[in-house]
Amino acid sequence: MRKKSEKKSKGRLSIELTTTQACNYSCEYCFENDCIVPDDNKISNNVKFIIEALRNLLHSQWYNDTFEMIQLTFWGGEPTLNMKFINSIVEAFESYENVRFYIYTNGSRINELLPLLIRMKDKKVGNASKFSIQVSYDGRPVHDMRRKSKSGNPTSSQTIKAIELLHSNEIEFALKSTLSHKDFKYLPEIWNDMHFLNLRYGVTYALTVDYHNIEIKKYFLDLEESLLEIAALEHKFYMKNKTFLSNIFSDDKKFCSAGKNMLTVDVDGNMYLCHGACYSDSSHDFLSGNIFTSKLIDKVRDNYNTFYDTAKMVDKCENCVAMSCLRCNVKKYEDSSEDAFLDRWHDYACQEELCLYYKTTGRIGRALIEVLKEEKLWDA
């Protein structure tokens, strides 16, 4: 019988494995654009070592006292460019009842991934799919402007074909979108495109705004006008579906799980707090050692003990009008003027322009909810 963890986490541990840093796309806003590394890399060449390190972690007493399951996430570059590595990892842990898999992909090589997805589609870990897939799709028209192939060609049609293939094979999937601030003016068009996909495939609009190239003030009028139009569209959608199509007006201020129950291994075996930490100018500050020279269990435990229960709400955020905000600790660490590591890591009020975005969505979102309440439609 397992002992209860002192901190009573018993949640999920996520380990992201960078299969390759190579990519067949040149997304304009990608923070990895300068990372061009051959497919032949250290973790691919030492896959048996990686498997053994993960098995040792899964069988350790501390892991089993602390977590219920582990999620092995395939990250890139475009991870499907290294299907040999992915297949090796899945084959090694497919029979484990407490292991599930996740992949981020641009969908360009869905045919290479499909046999694995079909084999895994009916398997579960608890109520969750054994193997989950997230496809990057920014919505028309911005997808074709910002997410092009290496040869400069638009890629939206390719992504839609991947979505159709997943749907026709009854494979569950999610979409994730990124939006540059200069494209705020296209938000209503994107929303309508996502609405079409929702009607056809049941997907929702999961939006992430670019938090590396900050230009909120420059395009604020575009943002405000678009959000007001989105609010009207979401009102109509809610009247019919009792939910919103997008996460734009969601009420969600979760703290980042980086370090606490997340770790990323890059192609050289270096271990970081999350995948964003790998590419940060402060990446050395987030380095947790190397999987080939350090025990994985020790680094996961050290990070967990450091970051569990350290998140704190700063005074400026306590009564903020924002309903949700992207609490990227790596980016806050880069921008913070604090001295101590954890103070910089949790400096949630140091990015005034991003705060402006989330306060604006919060202000309009709260007004939308009040309208729905007055109409006796709000069911949340």
PDB file of N, CA, C and O in Angstrom, residues 103 110 112-122 131-133 166 169 171-172:
ATOM      1  N   ILE A 103       1.677  14.487 -27.886  1.00  0.00           N
ATOM      2  CA  ILE A 103       2.561  15.018 -28.926  1.00  0.00           C
ATOM      3  C   ILE A 103       2.047  16.356 -29.426  1.00  0.00           C
ATOM      4  O   ILE A 103       0.843  16.556 -29.608  1.00  0.00           O
ATOM      5  N   ILE A 110       1.321  13.750 -40.746  1.00  0.00           N
ATOM      6  CA  ILE A 110       0.302  12.964 -40.050  1.00  0.00           C
ATOM      7  C   ILE A 110       0.248  11.528 -40.556  1.00  0.00           C
ATOM      8  O   ILE A 110      -0.082  10.599 -39.806  1.00  0.00           O
ATOM      9  N   GLU A 112       2.741   9.630 -41.271  1.00  0.00           N
ATOM     10  CA  GLU A 112       3.761   8.859 -40.573  1.00  0.00           C
ATOM     11  C   GLU A 112       3.330   8.540 -39.143  1.00  0.00           C
ATOM     12  O   GLU A 112       3.690   7.502 -38.582  1.00  0.00           O
ATOM     13  N   LEU A 113       2.550   9.430 -38.555  1.00  0.00           N
ATOM     14  CA  LEU A 113       2.113   9.263 -37.175  1.00  0.00           C
ATOM     15  C   LEU A 113       0.847   8.421 -37.055  1.00  0.00           C
ATOM     16  O   LEU A 113       0.593   7.799 -36.014  1.00  0.00           O
ATOM     17  N   LEU A 114       0.058   8.385 -38.116  1.00  0.00           N
ATOM     18  CA  LEU A 114      -1.276   7.786 -38.065  1.00  0.00           C
ATOM     19  C   LEU A 114      -1.302   6.320 -37.622  1.00  0.00           C
ATOM     20  O   LEU A 114      -2.179   5.952 -36.804  1.00  0.00           O
ATOM     21  N   PRO A 115      -0.420   5.451 -38.104  1.00  0.00           N
ATOM     22  CA  PRO A 115      -0.483   4.047 -37.646  1.00  0.00           C
ATOM     23  C   PRO A 115      -0.379   3.914 -36.129  1.00  0.00           C
ATOM     24  O   PRO A 115      -1.092   3.098 -35.526  1.00  0.00           O
ATOM     25  N   LEU A 116       0.465   4.719 -35.508  1.00  0.00           N
ATOM     26  CA  LEU A 116       0.605   4.703 -34.053  1.00  0.00           C
ATOM     27  C   LEU A 116      -0.670   5.205 -33.385  1.00  0.00           C
ATOM     28  O   LEU A 116      -1.151   4.624 -32.405  1.00  0.00           O
ATOM     29  N   LEU A 117      -1.234   6.281 -33.901  1.00  0.00           N
ATOM     30  CA  LEU A 117      -2.452   6.846 -33.331  1.00  0.00           C
ATOM     31  C   LEU A 117      -3.621   5.871 -33.426  1.00  0.00           C
ATOM     32  O   LEU A 117      -4.410   5.742 -32.480  1.00  0.00           O
ATOM     33  N   ILE A 118      -3.734   5.187 -34.548  1.00  0.00           N
ATOM     34  CA  ILE A 118      -4.816   4.221 -34.733  1.00  0.00           C
ATOM     35  C   ILE A 118      -4.665   3.066 -33.747  1.00  0.00           C
ATOM     36  O   ILE A 118      -5.641   2.594 -33.141  1.00  0.00           O
ATOM     37  N   ARG A 119      -3.438   2.615 -33.570  1.00  0.00           N
ATOM     38  CA  ARG A 119      -3.187   1.513 -32.636  1.00  0.00           C
ATOM     39  C   ARG A 119      -3.527   1.888 -31.198  1.00  0.00           C
ATOM     40  O   ARG A 119      -3.985   1.063 -30.406  1.00  0.00           O
ATOM     41  N   MET A 120      -3.349   3.163 -30.868  1.00  0.00           N
ATOM     42  CA  MET A 120      -3.498   3.599 -29.479  1.00  0.00           C
ATOM     43  C   MET A 120      -4.858   4.224 -29.181  1.00  0.00           C
ATOM     44  O   MET A 120      -5.171   4.511 -28.034  1.00  0.00           O
ATOM     45  N   LYS A 121      -5.698   4.437 -30.182  1.00  0.00           N
ATOM     46  CA  LYS A 121      -6.847   5.328 -30.011  1.00  0.00           C
ATOM     47  C   LYS A 121      -7.882   4.848 -29.002  1.00  0.00           C
ATOM     48  O   LYS A 121      -8.594   5.659 -28.414  1.00  0.00           O
ATOM     49  N   ASP A 122      -7.994   3.556 -28.790  1.00  0.00           N
ATOM     50  CA  ASP A 122      -9.000   3.050 -27.852  1.00  0.00           C
ATOM     51  C   ASP A 122      -8.435   2.784 -26.464  1.00  0.00           C
ATOM     52  O   ASP A 122      -9.166   2.353 -25.571  1.00  0.00           O
ATOM     53  N   PHE A 131      -2.879   8.100 -25.739  1.00  0.00           N
ATOM     54  CA  PHE A 131      -2.023   8.916 -26.605  1.00  0.00           C
ATOM     55  C   PHE A 131      -2.850  10.093 -27.119  1.00  0.00           C
ATOM     56  O   PHE A 131      -3.835   9.916 -27.817  1.00  0.00           O
ATOM     57  N   SER A 132      -2.444  11.314 -26.749  1.00  0.00           N
ATOM     58  CA  SER A 132      -3.160  12.520 -27.158  1.00  0.00           C
ATOM     59  C   SER A 132      -2.316  13.324 -28.137  1.00  0.00           C
ATOM     60  O   SER A 132      -1.085  13.325 -28.057  1.00  0.00           O
ATOM     61  N   ILE A 133      -3.002  14.019 -29.034  1.00  0.00           N
ATOM     62  CA  ILE A 133      -2.314  14.799 -30.060  1.00  0.00           C
ATOM     63  C   ILE A 133      -2.858  16.221 -30.092  1.00  0.00           C
ATOM     64  O   ILE A 133      -4.071  16.437 -30.041  1.00  0.00           O
ATOM     65  N   LEU A 166      -7.506  12.800 -39.109  1.00  0.00           N
ATOM     66  CA  LEU A 166      -7.705  12.411 -37.707  1.00  0.00           C
ATOM     67  C   LEU A 166      -9.188  12.173 -37.429  1.00  0.00           C
ATOM     68  O   LEU A 166      -9.562  11.184 -36.791  1.00  0.00           O
ATOM     69  N   ASN A 169     -10.655   9.003 -38.930  1.00  0.00           N
ATOM     70  CA  ASN A 169     -10.193   7.799 -38.241  1.00  0.00           C
ATOM     71  C   ASN A 169     -10.623   7.768 -36.769  1.00  0.00           C
ATOM     72  O   ASN A 169     -10.153   6.929 -36.008  1.00  0.00           O
ATOM     73  N   ILE A 171     -10.018   9.717 -34.280  1.00  0.00           N
ATOM     74  CA  ILE A 171      -8.939   9.964 -33.319  1.00  0.00           C
ATOM     75  C   ILE A 171      -9.162  11.320 -32.663  1.00  0.00           C
ATOM     76  O   ILE A 171      -9.295  12.336 -33.352  1.00  0.00           O
ATOM     77  N   GLU A 172      -9.212  11.338 -31.345  1.00  0.00           N
ATOM     78  CA  GLU A 172      -9.405  12.588 -30.620  1.00  0.00           C
ATOM     79  C   GLU A 172      -8.179  13.487 -30.798  1.00  0.00           C
ATOM     80  O   GLU A 172      -7.039  13.015 -30.776  1.00  0.00           O
TER      81      GLU A 172
END
